């Protein structure tokens, strides 16, 4: 121990530089890898966007009984048609499979009544991590995750939470044909946490 102290005293400048380099490496490593995210999680539960209303002929038929009855002076007054919500259309869905991190839940590619598209993740459970994005990919779910950068993909932005039910708007004009999977992608380290097919 005394020998070490003598060595430090004899090389104070070199020791200071070494300490500075080690501290810088620790700070840089912590900022890059964010190891505390192994122990954090978040939950968000979003409903599907409210569907616009449309007129249904079925609703008109059912509501016709509510109109004024016929009288001797003329025919019955037709009742107003009742608006009914237009249902979203599921174009594809699949179950998540784990890749670098355990991931469960389902993904749905949804077309809304106004013609727009969104991706919905339901009952998602995954891990936290730095710079995790939600991608629609043209490549098959599962397998070697390094492949995803070589295919066509649409980045839908940062994942909203590690758990729950989330909606991700797909940019207008996106050609969803051929986008066959959803990938939870760690952009910083080019790693897939999990993926789901859209079939």
PDB file of C-alpha atoms in Angstrom:
ATOM      1  CA  UNK A   1       0.000   0.000   0.000  1.00  0.00           C
ATOM      2  CA  UNK A   2       2.815   2.385   0.906  1.00  0.00           C
ATOM      3  CA  UNK A   3       4.505   1.511  -2.365  1.00  0.00           C
ATOM      4  CA  UNK A   4       1.338   2.417  -4.267  1.00  0.00           C
ATOM      5  CA  UNK A   5       1.123   5.755  -2.467  1.00  0.00           C
ATOM      6  CA  UNK A   6       4.722   6.551  -3.284  1.00  0.00           C
ATOM      7  CA  UNK A   7       4.054   5.660  -6.933  1.00  0.00           C
ATOM      8  CA  UNK A   8       1.017   7.989  -7.027  1.00  0.00           C
ATOM      9  CA  UNK A   9       2.974  10.846  -5.459  1.00  0.00           C
ATOM     10  CA  UNK A  10       5.806  10.343  -7.924  1.00  0.00           C
ATOM     11  CA  UNK A  11       3.442  10.432 -10.916  1.00  0.00           C
ATOM     12  CA  UNK A  12       0.728  12.880  -9.876  1.00  0.00           C
ATOM     13  CA  UNK A  13       0.077  14.233 -13.353  1.00  0.00           C
ATOM     14  CA  UNK A  14      -0.126  10.768 -14.896  1.00  0.00           C
ATOM     15  CA  UNK A  15      -2.403   9.595 -12.077  1.00  0.00           C
ATOM     16  CA  UNK A  16      -4.702  12.613 -12.517  1.00  0.00           C
ATOM     17  CA  UNK A  17      -4.970  11.947 -16.249  1.00  0.00           C
ATOM     18  CA  UNK A  18      -5.716   8.255 -15.641  1.00  0.00           C
ATOM     19  CA  UNK A  19      -8.430   9.100 -13.099  1.00  0.00           C
ATOM     20  CA  UNK A  20      -9.952  11.629 -15.502  1.00  0.00           C
ATOM     21  CA  UNK A  21      -9.989   9.082 -18.344  1.00  0.00           C
ATOM     22  CA  UNK A  22     -11.629   6.443 -16.129  1.00  0.00           C
ATOM     23  CA  UNK A  23     -14.310   8.859 -14.877  1.00  0.00           C
ATOM     24  CA  UNK A  24     -15.019  10.022 -18.433  1.00  0.00           C
ATOM     25  CA  UNK A  25     -15.404   6.406 -19.587  1.00  0.00           C
ATOM     26  CA  UNK A  26     -17.823   5.669 -16.738  1.00  0.00           C
ATOM     27  CA  UNK A  27     -19.942   8.762 -17.487  1.00  0.00           C
ATOM     28  CA  UNK A  28     -19.933   8.073 -21.236  1.00  0.00           C
ATOM     29  CA  UNK A  29     -20.821   4.410 -20.713  1.00  0.00           C
ATOM     30  CA  UNK A  30     -23.693   5.316 -18.388  1.00  0.00           C
ATOM     31  CA  UNK A  31     -25.053   7.900 -20.847  1.00  0.00           C
ATOM     32  CA  UNK A  32     -24.787   5.489 -23.762  1.00  0.00           C
ATOM     33  CA  UNK A  33     -26.054   2.266 -22.215  1.00  0.00           C
ATOM     34  CA  UNK A  34     -28.377   3.746 -19.542  1.00  0.00           C
ATOM     35  CA  UNK A  35     -28.141   0.556 -17.431  1.00  0.00           C
ATOM     36  CA  UNK A  36     -30.785   1.783 -14.988  1.00  0.00           C
ATOM     37  CA  UNK A  37     -33.399   1.158 -17.692  1.00  0.00           C
ATOM     38  CA  UNK A  38     -33.069  -2.559 -16.940  1.00  0.00           C
ATOM     39  CA  UNK A  39     -35.040  -1.804 -13.792  1.00  0.00           C
ATOM     40  CA  UNK A  40     -37.583   0.719 -15.085  1.00  0.00           C
ATOM     41  CA  UNK A  41     -40.905   0.316 -16.875  1.00  0.00           C
ATOM     42  CA  UNK A  42     -43.946   2.391 -17.783  1.00  0.00           C
ATOM     43  CA  UNK A  43     -47.585   1.749 -18.625  1.00  0.00           C
ATOM     44  CA  UNK A  44     -49.951   3.576 -20.981  1.00  0.00           C
ATOM     45  CA  UNK A  45     -53.481   2.567 -21.980  1.00  0.00           C
ATOM     46  CA  UNK A  46     -55.007   4.372 -24.961  1.00  0.00           C
ATOM     47  CA  UNK A  47     -58.398   3.701 -26.519  1.00  0.00           C
ATOM     48  CA  UNK A  48     -58.852   3.480 -30.267  1.00  0.00           C
ATOM     49  CA  UNK A  49     -59.582   6.940 -31.717  1.00  0.00           C
ATOM     50  CA  UNK A  50     -63.291   7.743 -31.716  1.00  0.00           C
ATOM     51  CA  UNK A  51     -64.847   6.657 -34.994  1.00  0.00           C
ATOM     52  CA  UNK A  52     -66.734   9.249 -37.064  1.00  0.00           C
ATOM     53  CA  UNK A  53     -70.444   8.674 -37.505  1.00  0.00           C
ATOM     54  CA  UNK A  54     -72.079   7.482 -40.693  1.00  0.00           C
ATOM     55  CA  UNK A  55     -75.660   6.934 -41.768  1.00  0.00           C
ATOM     56  CA  UNK A  56     -76.767   3.302 -41.766  1.00  0.00           C
ATOM     57  CA  UNK A  57     -79.725   2.039 -43.776  1.00  0.00           C
ATOM     58  CA  UNK A  58     -80.251  -0.531 -41.047  1.00  0.00           C
ATOM     59  CA  UNK A  59     -80.554   2.240 -38.507  1.00  0.00           C
ATOM     60  CA  UNK A  60     -83.089   3.983 -40.749  1.00  0.00           C
ATOM     61  CA  UNK A  61     -85.180   0.830 -40.988  1.00  0.00           C
ATOM     62  CA  UNK A  62     -85.142   0.346 -37.235  1.00  0.00           C
ATOM     63  CA  UNK A  63     -85.959   3.965 -36.533  1.00  0.00           C
ATOM     64  CA  UNK A  64     -88.875   4.103 -38.986  1.00  0.00           C
ATOM     65  CA  UNK A  65     -91.140   2.683 -36.319  1.00  0.00           C
ATOM     66  CA  UNK A  66     -90.422   5.755 -34.201  1.00  0.00           C
ATOM     67  CA  UNK A  67     -91.990   8.160 -36.765  1.00  0.00           C
ATOM     68  CA  UNK A  68     -95.479   9.588 -36.621  1.00  0.00           C
ATOM     69  CA  UNK A  69     -98.190   7.005 -37.452  1.00  0.00           C
ATOM     70  CA  UNK A  70    -100.186   7.417 -40.690  1.00  0.00           C
ATOM     71  CA  UNK A  71    -103.275   9.580 -40.437  1.00  0.00           C
ATOM     72  CA  UNK A  72    -106.298  10.102 -42.622  1.00  0.00           C
ATOM     73  CA  UNK A  73    -104.784  13.321 -43.912  1.00  0.00           C
ATOM     74  CA  UNK A  74    -101.552  11.821 -45.264  1.00  0.00           C
ATOM     75  CA  UNK A  75     -98.669   9.335 -44.976  1.00  0.00           C
ATOM     76  CA  UNK A  76     -96.477   8.881 -41.894  1.00  0.00           C
ATOM     77  CA  UNK A  77     -93.698  11.362 -41.202  1.00  0.00           C
ATOM     78  CA  UNK A  78     -90.382   9.518 -41.639  1.00  0.00           C
ATOM     79  CA  UNK A  79     -88.207   9.436 -38.550  1.00  0.00           C
ATOM     80  CA  UNK A  80     -84.694  10.871 -38.813  1.00  0.00           C
ATOM     81  CA  UNK A  81     -81.970   8.333 -39.481  1.00  0.00           C
ATOM     82  CA  UNK A  82     -79.713   7.688 -36.510  1.00  0.00           C
ATOM     83  CA  UNK A  83     -75.964   7.942 -37.003  1.00  0.00           C
ATOM     84  CA  UNK A  84     -73.937   4.875 -36.090  1.00  0.00           C
ATOM     85  CA  UNK A  85     -70.178   4.772 -35.534  1.00  0.00           C
ATOM     86  CA  UNK A  86     -68.167   3.386 -38.438  1.00  0.00           C
ATOM     87  CA  UNK A  87     -66.074   0.436 -37.306  1.00  0.00           C
ATOM     88  CA  UNK A  88     -62.291   0.318 -37.891  1.00  0.00           C
ATOM     89  CA  UNK A  89     -60.993  -2.407 -40.192  1.00  0.00           C
ATOM     90  CA  UNK A  90     -58.112  -4.668 -39.089  1.00  0.00           C
ATOM     91  CA  UNK A  91     -55.829  -5.268 -42.084  1.00  0.00           C
ATOM     92  CA  UNK A  92     -53.374  -7.550 -40.287  1.00  0.00           C
ATOM     93  CA  UNK A  93     -52.428  -8.693 -36.818  1.00  0.00           C
ATOM     94  CA  UNK A  94     -49.982 -10.941 -35.015  1.00  0.00           C
ATOM     95  CA  UNK A  95     -48.449 -11.912 -31.680  1.00  0.00           C
ATOM     96  CA  UNK A  96     -45.104 -10.551 -30.510  1.00  0.00           C
ATOM     97  CA  UNK A  97     -42.158 -12.888 -30.166  1.00  0.00           C
ATOM     98  CA  UNK A  98     -39.130 -12.123 -28.025  1.00  0.00           C
ATOM     99  CA  UNK A  99     -35.784 -11.329 -29.594  1.00  0.00           C
ATOM    100  CA  UNK A 100     -33.139  -9.482 -27.548  1.00  0.00           C
ATOM    101  CA  UNK A 101     -35.632  -8.875 -24.708  1.00  0.00           C
ATOM    102  CA  UNK A 102     -38.724 -10.753 -23.593  1.00  0.00           C
ATOM    103  CA  UNK A 103     -41.680  -9.194 -25.381  1.00  0.00           C
ATOM    104  CA  UNK A 104     -45.346 -10.224 -25.429  1.00  0.00           C
ATOM    105  CA  UNK A 105     -48.609  -8.759 -26.717  1.00  0.00           C
ATOM    106  CA  UNK A 106     -50.307  -8.301 -30.068  1.00  0.00           C
ATOM    107  CA  UNK A 107     -50.008  -5.814 -32.922  1.00  0.00           C
ATOM    108  CA  UNK A 108     -52.842  -4.723 -35.229  1.00  0.00           C
ATOM    109  CA  UNK A 109     -52.622  -2.741 -38.460  1.00  0.00           C
ATOM    110  CA  UNK A 110     -55.886  -0.765 -38.489  1.00  0.00           C
ATOM    111  CA  UNK A 111     -57.647   1.253 -41.175  1.00  0.00           C
ATOM    112  CA  UNK A 112     -59.970   3.868 -39.726  1.00  0.00           C
ATOM    113  CA  UNK A 113     -63.228   5.016 -41.269  1.00  0.00           C
ATOM    114  CA  UNK A 114     -61.621   8.226 -42.565  1.00  0.00           C
ATOM    115  CA  UNK A 115     -59.115   6.168 -44.581  1.00  0.00           C
ATOM    116  CA  UNK A 116     -56.137   6.801 -42.293  1.00  0.00           C
ATOM    117  CA  UNK A 117     -54.065   3.966 -40.831  1.00  0.00           C
ATOM    118  CA  UNK A 118     -52.661   3.329 -37.400  1.00  0.00           C
ATOM    119  CA  UNK A 119     -50.737   0.632 -35.612  1.00  0.00           C
ATOM    120  CA  UNK A 120     -52.221  -0.561 -32.349  1.00  0.00           C
ATOM    121  CA  UNK A 121     -50.234  -2.515 -29.765  1.00  0.00           C
ATOM    122  CA  UNK A 122     -52.363  -4.375 -27.228  1.00  0.00           C
ATOM    123  CA  UNK A 123     -51.355  -5.976 -23.922  1.00  0.00           C
ATOM    124  CA  UNK A 124     -47.742  -5.101 -24.679  1.00  0.00           C
ATOM    125  CA  UNK A 125     -45.098  -6.129 -22.153  1.00  0.00           C
ATOM    126  CA  UNK A 126     -41.457  -5.465 -23.025  1.00  0.00           C
ATOM    127  CA  UNK A 127     -38.285  -3.958 -21.550  1.00  0.00           C
ATOM    128  CA  UNK A 128     -37.186  -0.378 -21.269  1.00  0.00           C
ATOM    129  CA  UNK A 129     -34.140   0.738 -23.200  1.00  0.00           C
ATOM    130  CA  UNK A 130     -32.442   3.714 -24.828  1.00  0.00           C
ATOM    131  CA  UNK A 131     -33.890   5.020 -28.089  1.00  0.00           C
ATOM    132  CA  UNK A 132     -36.461   2.236 -28.646  1.00  0.00           C
ATOM    133  CA  UNK A 133     -38.592   2.881 -31.739  1.00  0.00           C
ATOM    134  CA  UNK A 134     -41.673   1.253 -33.259  1.00  0.00           C
ATOM    135  CA  UNK A 135     -41.076   0.169 -36.845  1.00  0.00           C
ATOM    136  CA  UNK A 136     -43.256  -1.265 -39.566  1.00  0.00           C
ATOM    137  CA  UNK A 137     -40.991  -3.520 -41.622  1.00  0.00           C
ATOM    138  CA  UNK A 138     -41.134  -5.326 -44.951  1.00  0.00           C
ATOM    139  CA  UNK A 139     -39.102  -8.214 -43.494  1.00  0.00           C
ATOM    140  CA  UNK A 140     -40.336 -11.311 -41.722  1.00  0.00           C
ATOM    141  CA  UNK A 141     -40.723 -11.142 -37.935  1.00  0.00           C
ATOM    142  CA  UNK A 142     -38.221 -13.045 -35.813  1.00  0.00           C
ATOM    143  CA  UNK A 143     -34.838 -14.461 -36.654  1.00  0.00           C
ATOM    144  CA  UNK A 144     -31.657 -12.428 -37.018  1.00  0.00           C
ATOM    145  CA  UNK A 145     -32.476  -8.838 -36.042  1.00  0.00           C
ATOM    146  CA  UNK A 146     -29.566  -7.339 -38.045  1.00  0.00           C
ATOM    147  CA  UNK A 147     -31.650  -7.820 -41.187  1.00  0.00           C
ATOM    148  CA  UNK A 148     -34.203  -5.113 -40.346  1.00  0.00           C
ATOM    149  CA  UNK A 149     -32.044  -2.194 -41.484  1.00  0.00           C
ATOM    150  CA  UNK A 150     -31.666  -3.776 -44.923  1.00  0.00           C
ATOM    151  CA  UNK A 151     -35.413  -3.900 -45.628  1.00  0.00           C
ATOM    152  CA  UNK A 152     -38.040  -1.217 -46.140  1.00  0.00           C
ATOM    153  CA  UNK A 153     -39.278   0.192 -42.875  1.00  0.00           C
ATOM    154  CA  UNK A 154     -41.415   3.033 -41.564  1.00  0.00           C
ATOM    155  CA  UNK A 155     -40.326   4.593 -38.271  1.00  0.00           C
ATOM    156  CA  UNK A 156     -43.432   5.431 -36.217  1.00  0.00           C
ATOM    157  CA  UNK A 157     -41.442   7.135 -33.478  1.00  0.00           C
ATOM    158  CA  UNK A 158     -40.385   6.322 -29.947  1.00  0.00           C
ATOM    159  CA  UNK A 159     -42.277   3.633 -28.081  1.00  0.00           C
ATOM    160  CA  UNK A 160     -44.786   5.284 -25.756  1.00  0.00           C
ATOM    161  CA  UNK A 161     -44.437   2.839 -22.856  1.00  0.00           C
ATOM    162  CA  UNK A 162     -43.091  -0.616 -22.094  1.00  0.00           C
ATOM    163  CA  UNK A 163     -46.535  -1.943 -21.151  1.00  0.00           C
ATOM    164  CA  UNK A 164     -50.166  -1.370 -22.076  1.00  0.00           C
ATOM    165  CA  UNK A 165     -52.218  -0.488 -25.150  1.00  0.00           C
ATOM    166  CA  UNK A 166     -50.868   2.153 -27.546  1.00  0.00           C
ATOM    167  CA  UNK A 167     -51.814   3.734 -30.868  1.00  0.00           C
ATOM    168  CA  UNK A 168     -49.216   4.893 -33.412  1.00  0.00           C
ATOM    169  CA  UNK A 169     -50.382   7.022 -36.335  1.00  0.00           C
ATOM    170  CA  UNK A 170     -49.024   5.935 -39.706  1.00  0.00           C
ATOM    171  CA  UNK A 171     -48.053   8.959 -41.831  1.00  0.00           C
ATOM    172  CA  UNK A 172     -50.528   9.860 -44.553  1.00  0.00           C
ATOM    173  CA  UNK A 173     -49.523   8.548 -47.951  1.00  0.00           C
ATOM    174  CA  UNK A 174     -47.595   5.568 -46.542  1.00  0.00           C
ATOM    175  CA  UNK A 175     -47.920   2.486 -48.729  1.00  0.00           C
ATOM    176  CA  UNK A 176     -48.734  -0.159 -46.121  1.00  0.00           C
ATOM    177  CA  UNK A 177     -48.733  -2.934 -48.715  1.00  0.00           C
ATOM    178  CA  UNK A 178     -45.747  -5.173 -48.129  1.00  0.00           C
ATOM    179  CA  UNK A 179     -45.148  -4.003 -44.567  1.00  0.00           C
ATOM    180  CA  UNK A 180     -45.440  -7.427 -42.984  1.00  0.00           C
ATOM    181  CA  UNK A 181     -44.131  -7.014 -39.450  1.00  0.00           C
ATOM    182  CA  UNK A 182     -43.833  -4.734 -36.431  1.00  0.00           C
ATOM    183  CA  UNK A 183     -40.457  -4.364 -34.738  1.00  0.00           C
ATOM    184  CA  UNK A 184     -39.554  -2.797 -31.401  1.00  0.00           C
ATOM    185  CA  UNK A 185     -36.174  -1.510 -32.487  1.00  0.00           C
ATOM    186  CA  UNK A 186     -33.373  -0.090 -30.329  1.00  0.00           C
ATOM    187  CA  UNK A 187     -31.970   2.422 -32.782  1.00  0.00           C
ATOM    188  CA  UNK A 188     -28.893   3.183 -30.710  1.00  0.00           C
ATOM    189  CA  UNK A 189     -27.558  -0.369 -30.749  1.00  0.00           C
ATOM    190  CA  UNK A 190     -29.388  -1.780 -33.819  1.00  0.00           C
ATOM    191  CA  UNK A 191     -31.126  -4.466 -31.794  1.00  0.00           C
ATOM    192  CA  UNK A 192     -34.707  -5.772 -32.016  1.00  0.00           C
ATOM    193  CA  UNK A 193     -36.350  -6.193 -28.630  1.00  0.00           C
ATOM    194  CA  UNK A 194     -39.245  -8.115 -30.194  1.00  0.00           C
ATOM    195  CA  UNK A 195     -41.296  -8.393 -33.375  1.00  0.00           C
ATOM    196  CA  UNK A 196     -44.755  -9.441 -34.539  1.00  0.00           C
ATOM    197  CA  UNK A 197     -46.034 -10.556 -37.964  1.00  0.00           C
ATOM    198  CA  UNK A 198     -48.935  -8.728 -39.590  1.00  0.00           C
ATOM    199  CA  UNK A 199     -50.978 -11.430 -41.303  1.00  0.00           C
TER     200      UNK A 199
END
